[in-house]
mmCIF file of C-alpha atoms and ligand atoms in Angstrom:
data_model
loop_
_atom_site.group_PDB
_atom_site.id
_atom_site.type_symbol
_atom_site.label_atom_id
_atom_site.label_comp_id
_atom_site.label_asym_id
_atom_site.label_seq_id
_atom_site.Cartn_x
_atom_site.Cartn_y
_atom_site.Cartn_z
ATOM 1 C CA MET A 2 -19.595 -11.113 69.194
ATOM 2 C CA ASP A 3 -18.233 -7.625 68.571
ATOM 3 C CA VAL A 4 -18.287 -7.802 64.770
ATOM 4 C CA THR A 5 -16.099 -4.756 64.166
ATOM 5 C CA ARG A 6 -13.336 -6.063 66.431
ATOM 6 C CA HIS A 7 -13.703 -9.557 65.017
ATOM 7 C CA LYS A 8 -13.215 -8.285 61.442
ATOM 8 C CA ALA A 9 -10.295 -6.076 62.477
ATOM 9 C CA SER A 10 -8.654 -9.118 64.029
ATOM 10 C CA ILE A 11 -9.239 -11.240 60.888
ATOM 11 C CA SER A 12 -7.896 -8.492 58.660
ATOM 12 C CA SER A 13 -4.803 -8.043 60.802
ATOM 13 C CA THR A 14 -4.162 -11.812 61.000
ATOM 14 C CA PHE A 15 -4.337 -12.132 57.204
ATOM 15 C CA ASP A 16 -2.251 -8.967 56.792
ATOM 16 C CA ARG A 17 0.525 -10.682 58.738
ATOM 17 C CA ALA A 18 0.037 -13.916 56.760
ATOM 18 C CA ALA A 19 -0.125 -12.257 53.342
ATOM 19 C CA ALA A 20 3.585 -12.186 52.429
ATOM 20 C CA THR A 21 3.985 -15.948 52.807
ATOM 21 C CA PHE A 22 0.386 -17.135 52.482
ATOM 22 C CA ASP A 23 0.255 -20.792 51.335
ATOM 23 C CA ALA A 24 3.923 -20.560 50.331
ATOM 24 C CA SER A 25 5.162 -23.310 52.678
ATOM 25 C CA PRO A 26 6.109 -26.756 51.304
ATOM 26 C CA VAL A 27 2.545 -27.919 52.116
ATOM 27 C CA ASP A 28 0.099 -27.473 49.225
ATOM 28 C CA PHE A 29 -3.407 -26.614 50.295
ATOM 29 C CA PHE A 30 -5.247 -23.466 49.183
ATOM 30 C CA ALA A 31 -3.962 -23.406 45.593
ATOM 31 C CA PRO A 32 -5.088 -26.903 44.521
ATOM 32 C CA ILE A 33 -8.469 -26.456 46.194
ATOM 33 C CA GLY A 34 -8.956 -23.034 44.556
ATOM 34 C CA HIS A 35 -8.123 -24.641 41.213
ATOM 35 C CA ARG A 36 -10.698 -27.308 41.798
ATOM 36 C CA LEU A 37 -13.337 -24.749 42.801
ATOM 37 C CA VAL A 38 -12.775 -22.825 39.556
ATOM 38 C CA ALA A 39 -13.198 -26.060 37.560
ATOM 39 C CA THR A 40 -16.192 -27.275 39.593
ATOM 40 C CA ALA A 41 -17.950 -23.941 38.994
ATOM 41 C CA GLY A 42 -17.553 -24.459 35.244
ATOM 42 C CA THR A 43 -15.731 -21.142 34.841
ATOM 43 C CA ALA A 44 -15.873 -20.438 31.111
ATOM 44 C CA ASP A 45 -14.347 -18.302 28.397
ATOM 45 C CA GLY A 46 -15.632 -14.711 28.413
ATOM 46 C CA GLU A 47 -17.261 -14.849 31.852
ATOM 47 C CA HIS A 48 -17.120 -12.042 34.406
ATOM 48 C CA VAL A 49 -16.100 -13.494 37.755
ATOM 49 C CA LEU A 50 -15.956 -12.156 41.314
ATOM 50 C CA ASP A 51 -13.581 -13.779 43.811
ATOM 51 C CA ILE A 52 -14.775 -13.157 47.386
ATOM 52 C CA GLY A 53 -11.871 -13.100 49.865
ATOM 53 C CA CYS A 54 -9.356 -13.626 47.061
ATOM 54 C CA GLY A 55 -6.292 -13.768 49.331
ATOM 55 C CA ARG A 56 -3.177 -14.464 47.266
ATOM 56 C CA GLY A 57 -5.199 -15.705 44.310
ATOM 57 C CA SER A 58 -5.922 -19.439 44.639
ATOM 58 C CA CYS A 59 -9.067 -18.883 42.532
ATOM 59 C CA LEU A 60 -8.147 -15.585 40.934
ATOM 60 C CA PHE A 61 -5.302 -16.865 38.775
ATOM 61 C CA PRO A 62 -6.939 -20.072 37.486
ATOM 62 C CA ALA A 63 -10.148 -18.079 36.886
ATOM 63 C CA SER A 64 -8.170 -15.512 34.887
ATOM 64 C CA ALA A 65 -6.868 -18.303 32.641
ATOM 65 C CA ALA A 66 -10.340 -19.847 32.312
ATOM 66 C CA VAL A 67 -12.173 -16.656 31.300
ATOM 67 C CA GLY A 68 -9.484 -15.499 28.874
ATOM 68 C CA PRO A 69 -8.967 -12.020 27.437
ATOM 69 C CA THR A 70 -12.666 -11.343 26.803
ATOM 70 C CA GLY A 71 -13.623 -12.161 30.391
ATOM 71 C CA SER A 72 -12.676 -10.531 33.674
ATOM 72 C CA VAL A 73 -11.923 -11.481 37.251
ATOM 73 C CA THR A 74 -12.375 -9.106 40.183
ATOM 74 C CA GLY A 75 -10.934 -10.104 43.542
ATOM 75 C CA ILE A 76 -12.008 -8.485 46.802
ATOM 76 C CA ASP A 77 -10.406 -8.906 50.201
ATOM 77 C CA ILE A 78 -10.626 -7.141 53.547
ATOM 78 C CA SER A 79 -6.869 -7.436 54.141
ATOM 79 C CA PRO A 80 -4.893 -4.547 52.588
ATOM 80 C CA ALA A 81 -1.700 -6.631 52.555
ATOM 81 C CA MET A 82 -3.377 -9.479 50.670
ATOM 82 C CA ILE A 83 -4.578 -6.973 48.072
ATOM 83 C CA LEU A 84 -1.151 -5.357 47.827
ATOM 84 C CA HIS A 85 0.748 -8.617 47.314
ATOM 85 C CA THR A 86 -1.832 -9.982 44.885
ATOM 86 C CA ALA A 87 -1.939 -6.751 42.869
ATOM 87 C CA THR A 88 1.849 -6.942 42.554
ATOM 88 C CA GLU A 89 1.598 -10.517 41.305
ATOM 89 C CA VAL A 90 -1.168 -9.637 38.839
ATOM 90 C CA GLN A 91 1.097 -6.968 37.431
ATOM 91 C CA ALA A 92 4.158 -9.243 37.389
ATOM 92 C CA ARG A 93 2.176 -11.847 35.443
ATOM 93 C CA GLY A 94 1.022 -9.161 33.013
ATOM 94 C CA LEU A 95 -2.657 -10.031 33.472
ATOM 95 C CA THR A 96 -4.991 -7.482 31.958
ATOM 96 C CA ASN A 97 -8.260 -9.223 32.857
ATOM 97 C CA VAL A 98 -7.779 -9.143 36.673
ATOM 98 C CA THR A 99 -8.561 -6.367 39.156
ATOM 99 C CA VAL A 100 -8.202 -6.584 42.931
ATOM 100 C CA ILE A 101 -9.943 -4.258 45.369
ATOM 101 C CA GLU A 102 -9.812 -3.887 49.147
ATOM 102 C CA MET A 103 -13.420 -4.405 50.217
ATOM 103 C CA ASP A 104 -15.396 -5.977 53.041
ATOM 104 C CA ALA A 105 -17.215 -8.919 51.482
ATOM 105 C CA GLU A 106 -20.131 -8.230 53.807
ATOM 106 C CA ASN A 107 -20.723 -4.954 51.928
ATOM 107 C CA PRO A 108 -20.067 -5.770 48.275
ATOM 108 C CA ASP A 109 -20.236 -2.572 46.258
ATOM 109 C CA PHE A 110 -20.870 -3.361 42.580
ATOM 110 C CA PRO A 111 -23.613 -2.490 40.103
ATOM 111 C CA PRO A 112 -26.425 -5.043 39.755
ATOM 112 C CA GLU A 113 -25.839 -7.982 37.424
ATOM 113 C CA SER A 114 -22.086 -7.397 37.206
ATOM 114 C CA PHE A 115 -21.038 -11.045 37.359
ATOM 115 C CA ASP A 116 -21.716 -14.446 35.796
ATOM 116 C CA LEU A 117 -20.058 -16.197 38.709
ATOM 117 C CA ALA A 118 -19.069 -15.395 42.301
ATOM 118 C CA LEU A 119 -16.393 -17.651 43.829
ATOM 119 C CA GLY A 120 -15.097 -17.795 47.389
ATOM 120 C CA SER A 121 -12.582 -20.335 48.624
ATOM 121 C CA PHE A 122 -12.402 -20.632 52.415
ATOM 122 C CA SER A 123 -13.599 -17.050 52.780
ATOM 123 C CA VAL A 124 -17.366 -17.268 53.323
ATOM 124 C CA MET A 125 -16.529 -19.190 56.512
ATOM 125 C CA HIS A 126 -14.934 -15.981 57.847
ATOM 126 C CA LEU A 127 -18.022 -13.802 57.328
ATOM 127 C CA PRO A 128 -19.849 -13.295 60.640
ATOM 128 C CA ALA A 129 -23.156 -12.534 58.855
ATOM 129 C CA ALA A 130 -23.101 -15.651 56.672
ATOM 130 C CA PRO A 131 -25.300 -17.144 55.364
ATOM 131 C CA ALA A 132 -27.647 -14.096 55.265
ATOM 132 C CA VAL A 133 -24.954 -11.886 53.724
ATOM 133 C CA LEU A 134 -24.792 -14.198 50.689
ATOM 134 C CA GLY A 135 -28.198 -12.775 49.761
ATOM 135 C CA LYS A 136 -26.377 -9.546 48.835
ATOM 136 C CA TYR A 137 -24.649 -11.434 46.019
ATOM 137 C CA LEU A 138 -27.891 -12.541 44.346
ATOM 138 C CA PRO A 139 -28.597 -9.163 42.643
ATOM 139 C CA LEU A 140 -24.920 -8.850 41.651
ATOM 140 C CA LEU A 141 -25.240 -12.006 39.554
ATOM 141 C CA ARG A 142 -26.802 -11.998 36.123
ATOM 142 C CA PRO A 143 -29.936 -14.186 35.770
ATOM 143 C CA THR A 144 -28.798 -17.854 36.018
ATOM 144 C CA GLY A 145 -25.423 -16.615 37.365
ATOM 145 C CA ARG A 146 -23.707 -18.936 39.857
ATOM 146 C CA LEU A 147 -22.288 -18.733 43.355
ATOM 147 C CA TRP A 148 -19.649 -21.343 44.270
ATOM 148 C CA PHE A 149 -17.647 -21.494 47.486
ATOM 149 C CA THR A 150 -15.753 -23.982 49.619
ATOM 150 C CA ASP A 151 -16.145 -24.849 53.259
ATOM 151 C CA LEU A 152 -14.438 -27.181 55.696
ATOM 152 C CA ILE A 153 -16.093 -29.989 57.580
ATOM 153 C CA ASP A 154 -14.970 -29.560 61.162
ATOM 154 C CA LYS A 155 -14.498 -32.508 63.477
ATOM 155 C CA ASP A 156 -15.225 -31.735 67.121
ATOM 156 C CA GLY A 157 -15.062 -28.041 66.253
ATOM 157 C CA LEU A 158 -11.652 -28.225 64.610
ATOM 158 C CA PRO A 159 -10.684 -28.282 60.927
ATOM 159 C CA PRO A 160 -9.311 -31.728 59.999
ATOM 160 C CA PHE A 161 -5.860 -30.233 59.358
ATOM 161 C CA VAL A 162 -5.536 -29.203 63.013
ATOM 162 C CA PRO A 163 -4.729 -32.221 65.190
ATOM 163 C CA PRO A 164 -6.401 -31.739 68.611
ATOM 164 C CA ALA A 165 -3.080 -32.301 70.398
ATOM 165 C CA ALA A 166 -1.432 -29.469 68.433
ATOM 166 C CA PHE A 167 -4.428 -27.228 69.079
ATOM 167 C CA ALA A 168 -4.161 -27.984 72.809
ATOM 168 C CA VAL A 169 -0.555 -26.711 72.810
ATOM 169 C CA LEU A 170 -1.602 -23.477 71.086
ATOM 170 C CA VAL A 171 -4.869 -22.767 72.915
ATOM 171 C CA PRO A 172 -3.345 -20.650 75.708
ATOM 172 C CA TYR A 173 -1.967 -18.237 73.113
ATOM 173 C CA PHE A 174 -5.137 -17.330 71.226
ATOM 174 C CA PRO A 175 -5.904 -13.632 71.714
ATOM 175 C CA PRO A 176 -9.171 -12.836 73.483
ATOM 176 C CA GLY A 177 -12.093 -12.990 71.080
ATOM 177 C CA PRO A 178 -14.434 -15.522 69.566
ATOM 178 C CA ASN A 179 -13.611 -19.077 70.500
ATOM 179 C CA PRO A 180 -11.903 -20.619 67.455
ATOM 180 C CA ARG A 181 -14.028 -23.722 68.049
ATOM 181 C CA GLU A 182 -17.303 -21.808 68.077
ATOM 182 C CA ARG A 183 -18.373 -22.950 64.611
ATOM 183 C CA GLY A 184 -19.775 -25.898 66.517
ATOM 184 C CA THR A 185 -22.204 -28.483 65.258
ATOM 185 C CA ASP A 186 -25.398 -26.451 65.112
ATOM 186 C CA GLY A 187 -24.400 -23.734 62.617
ATOM 187 C CA TRP A 188 -25.943 -23.115 59.199
ATOM 188 C CA SER A 189 -23.140 -25.037 57.467
ATOM 189 C CA ALA A 190 -23.121 -28.038 59.790
ATOM 190 C CA THR A 191 -24.898 -30.342 57.315
ATOM 191 C CA GLU A 192 -25.447 -30.425 53.561
ATOM 192 C CA GLN A 193 -29.199 -30.078 54.052
ATOM 193 C CA ARG A 194 -28.809 -26.950 56.179
ATOM 194 C CA ILE A 195 -26.550 -25.367 53.575
ATOM 195 C CA VAL A 196 -29.032 -26.111 50.781
ATOM 196 C CA ASP A 197 -31.943 -24.832 52.902
ATOM 197 C CA ALA A 198 -30.062 -21.621 53.796
ATOM 198 C CA LEU A 199 -29.213 -20.815 50.166
ATOM 199 C CA THR A 200 -32.720 -21.694 48.980
ATOM 200 C CA SER A 201 -34.315 -19.459 51.602
ATOM 201 C CA LEU A 202 -32.164 -16.572 50.311
ATOM 202 C CA GLY A 203 -33.637 -16.991 46.815
ATOM 203 C CA PHE A 204 -30.936 -19.095 45.172
ATOM 204 C CA VAL A 205 -32.002 -22.132 43.162
ATOM 205 C CA ARG A 206 -30.351 -25.467 42.337
ATOM 206 C CA ALA A 207 -28.265 -25.332 45.507
ATOM 207 C CA GLU A 208 -25.931 -28.311 45.731
ATOM 208 C CA VAL A 209 -23.060 -29.572 47.826
ATOM 209 C CA ARG A 210 -20.292 -31.770 46.434
ATOM 210 C CA GLU A 211 -17.802 -33.259 48.844
ATOM 211 C CA ALA A 212 -14.235 -34.216 47.913
ATOM 212 C CA THR A 213 -11.421 -35.185 50.223
ATOM 213 C CA TYR A 214 -8.099 -33.439 49.731
ATOM 214 C CA SER A 215 -5.098 -35.511 50.769
ATOM 215 C CA MET A 216 -2.925 -32.971 52.520
ATOM 216 C CA SER A 217 0.682 -34.174 52.580
ATOM 217 C CA VAL A 218 2.430 -32.430 55.431
ATOM 218 C CA GLY A 219 5.943 -33.879 55.266
ATOM 219 C CA SER A 220 7.040 -32.861 58.755
ATOM 220 C CA GLY A 221 5.955 -31.056 61.887
ATOM 221 C CA ALA A 222 8.153 -28.106 60.911
ATOM 222 C CA ASN A 223 6.400 -27.875 57.529
ATOM 223 C CA TRP A 224 3.010 -27.967 59.234
ATOM 224 C CA ILE A 225 4.006 -25.085 61.509
ATOM 225 C CA ALA A 226 5.136 -23.025 58.498
ATOM 226 C CA TRP A 227 1.860 -23.823 56.719
ATOM 227 C CA SER A 228 -0.254 -23.053 59.797
ATOM 228 C CA MET A 229 0.902 -19.436 59.502
ATOM 229 C CA SER A 230 -1.558 -19.215 56.563
ATOM 230 C CA THR A 231 -4.505 -20.086 58.793
ATOM 231 C CA GLY A 232 -6.327 -18.687 61.789
ATOM 232 C CA LEU A 233 -3.719 -20.479 63.953
ATOM 233 C CA ARG A 234 -1.415 -17.607 63.093
ATOM 234 C CA ALA A 235 -3.308 -15.507 65.651
ATOM 235 C CA ALA A 236 -2.007 -17.865 68.347
ATOM 236 C CA TRP A 237 1.528 -18.241 66.946
ATOM 237 C CA ASP A 238 1.979 -14.469 66.841
ATOM 238 C CA ASN A 239 1.024 -14.314 70.497
ATOM 239 C CA VAL A 240 3.598 -16.788 71.786
ATOM 240 C CA PRO A 241 6.236 -14.865 73.802
ATOM 241 C CA PRO A 242 9.695 -15.277 72.198
ATOM 242 C CA ALA A 243 11.031 -16.995 75.316
ATOM 243 C CA GLU A 244 8.343 -19.695 75.039
ATOM 244 C CA LEU A 245 8.530 -20.177 71.271
ATOM 245 C CA PRO A 246 11.208 -22.950 71.179
ATOM 246 C CA ARG A 247 9.249 -25.073 73.689
ATOM 247 C CA VAL A 248 5.902 -24.529 71.951
ATOM 248 C CA GLU A 249 7.335 -25.237 68.487
ATOM 249 C CA SER A 250 9.057 -28.368 69.656
ATOM 250 C CA ALA A 251 5.865 -29.642 71.341
ATOM 251 C CA VAL A 252 3.876 -29.096 68.143
ATOM 252 C CA VAL A 253 6.578 -30.674 65.945
ATOM 253 C CA ASP A 254 6.539 -33.779 68.169
ATOM 254 C CA VAL A 255 2.754 -34.077 67.984
ATOM 255 C CA ILE A 256 2.704 -33.826 64.191
ATOM 256 C CA ASP A 257 5.768 -36.020 63.588
ATOM 257 C CA GLU A 258 4.151 -38.775 65.654
ATOM 258 C CA MET A 259 1.404 -38.944 63.026
ATOM 259 C CA ARG A 260 3.644 -40.559 60.381
ATOM 260 C CA ASN A 261 2.109 -43.598 58.684
ATOM 261 C CA ALA A 262 3.934 -46.847 57.905
ATOM 262 C CA ALA A 263 5.285 -45.289 54.697
ATOM 263 C CA GLY A 264 6.770 -42.422 56.704
ATOM 264 C CA GLU A 265 4.252 -39.881 55.381
ATOM 265 C CA ILE A 266 2.075 -37.493 57.319
ATOM 266 C CA ILE A 267 -1.210 -37.262 55.440
ATOM 267 C CA PHE A 268 -4.283 -35.428 56.679
ATOM 268 C CA PRO A 269 -7.423 -36.330 54.724
ATOM 269 C CA VAL A 270 -9.344 -33.038 54.553
ATOM 270 C CA PRO A 271 -12.955 -33.335 53.401
ATOM 271 C CA VAL A 272 -13.935 -30.162 51.556
ATOM 272 C CA ARG A 273 -17.411 -29.053 50.562
ATOM 273 C CA TYR A 274 -17.837 -27.383 47.167
ATOM 274 C CA ILE A 275 -21.108 -25.506 47.445
ATOM 275 C CA GLY A 276 -22.957 -24.128 44.442
ATOM 276 C CA ALA A 277 -26.222 -22.310 43.716
ATOM 277 C CA ARG A 278 -27.728 -20.133 40.987
ATOM 278 C CA ARG A 279 -29.712 -16.976 40.607
ATOM 279 C CA PRO A 280 -33.078 -17.863 39.043
ATOM 280 C CA ASP A 281 -33.889 -16.845 35.418
HETATM 281 C C1 LIG B 314 -8.271 -18.613 54.320
HETATM 282 S S1 LIG B 314 -8.017 -17.190 53.336
HETATM 283 C C2 LIG B 314 -8.419 -17.812 51.723
HETATM 284 C C3 LIG B 314 -7.873 -16.958 50.637
HETATM 285 C C4 LIG B 314 -8.095 -17.488 49.217
HETATM 286 N N1 LIG B 314 -9.489 -17.481 48.865
HETATM 287 C C5 LIG B 314 -7.510 -18.872 49.085
HETATM 288 O O1 LIG B 314 -8.263 -19.832 48.970
HETATM 289 O O2 LIG B 314 -6.278 -18.986 49.122
HETATM 290 C C6 LIG B 314 -9.429 -16.201 53.724
HETATM 291 C C7 LIG B 314 -9.395 -14.848 53.039
HETATM 292 O O3 LIG B 314 -10.654 -14.193 53.285
HETATM 293 C C8 LIG B 314 -10.397 -12.845 53.568
HETATM 294 N N2 LIG B 314 -11.526 -12.292 54.348
HETATM 295 C C9 LIG B 314 -11.910 -12.621 55.598
HETATM 296 N N3 LIG B 314 -12.966 -11.873 55.961
HETATM 297 C C10 LIG B 314 -13.263 -11.063 54.910
HETATM 298 C C11 LIG B 314 -14.235 -10.057 54.685
HETATM 299 N N4 LIG B 314 -15.138 -9.699 55.612
HETATM 300 N N5 LIG B 314 -14.243 -9.435 53.487
HETATM 301 C C12 LIG B 314 -13.311 -9.742 52.524
HETATM 302 N N6 LIG B 314 -12.359 -10.671 52.699
HETATM 303 C C13 LIG B 314 -12.336 -11.336 53.869
HETATM 304 C C14 LIG B 314 -9.092 -12.860 54.351
HETATM 305 O O4 LIG B 314 -8.446 -11.608 54.392
HETATM 306 C C15 LIG B 314 -8.313 -13.930 53.590
HETATM 307 O O5 LIG B 314 -7.571 -13.374 52.531
#
């Protein structure tokens, strides 16, 4: 994998997604970020880092949890994400939040800056994970925590991407790493591998908690709007305008066919909440 090109492509995809990220009628990143902040036990007065903060699914609940004596620093590789989030921080009048454009694979902070490092659906985008997580150990104070979320793929696809919809979009993915390459043999494929990887980096008390998020999609059109907040955007942006109506209608049909007896479209999405600590 050409890492530089891969990161440039991720940054540009999220730049294009930033203005409307997770703003469709489908709730996903915000409730899971909220849960991550609570699961990590984010407390009054703590100094928190949010890795790959995006539009603030963790940043804003963490800001409320740490209060005026704490602080939250968000980093993201996408300049547009940082711009939009900085504007929102200002609009909300938050004085305990700072956002910085930074590659999470090269975190640049003084040692022992943070009590807690969070990352919701961002560590999964780091090509050098899990090894790169070792760089966060010295940035945490003794007993400081790392908490992040990850998806449990099924046949190489996240559970919110029906294979039939993926099949429609596959021809439009730009050249680059296969979106299904996470595979079944990676470091995050099983809970035991995750715990072993974090332990071998020097973290202690590594743990994985799994909780299923019931993603209510509403309609195929909603799902398409929401998918613009994910890596699928790379494919959508590549569909020639003349083909867009056909592709959209094929995807809408596939998703709308998934209605249950109550008329709802619900994707159960198992999410891993992964935690570990720096030793004393
Ligand atoms: C799926 S979004 C999640 C955003 C946010 N944490 C949330 O839960 O809504 C992934 C985020 O990670 C960021 N990201 C990906 N690779 C990164 C890197 N190398 N360094 C910093 N941020 C990165 C993306 O720009 C994007 O904002």
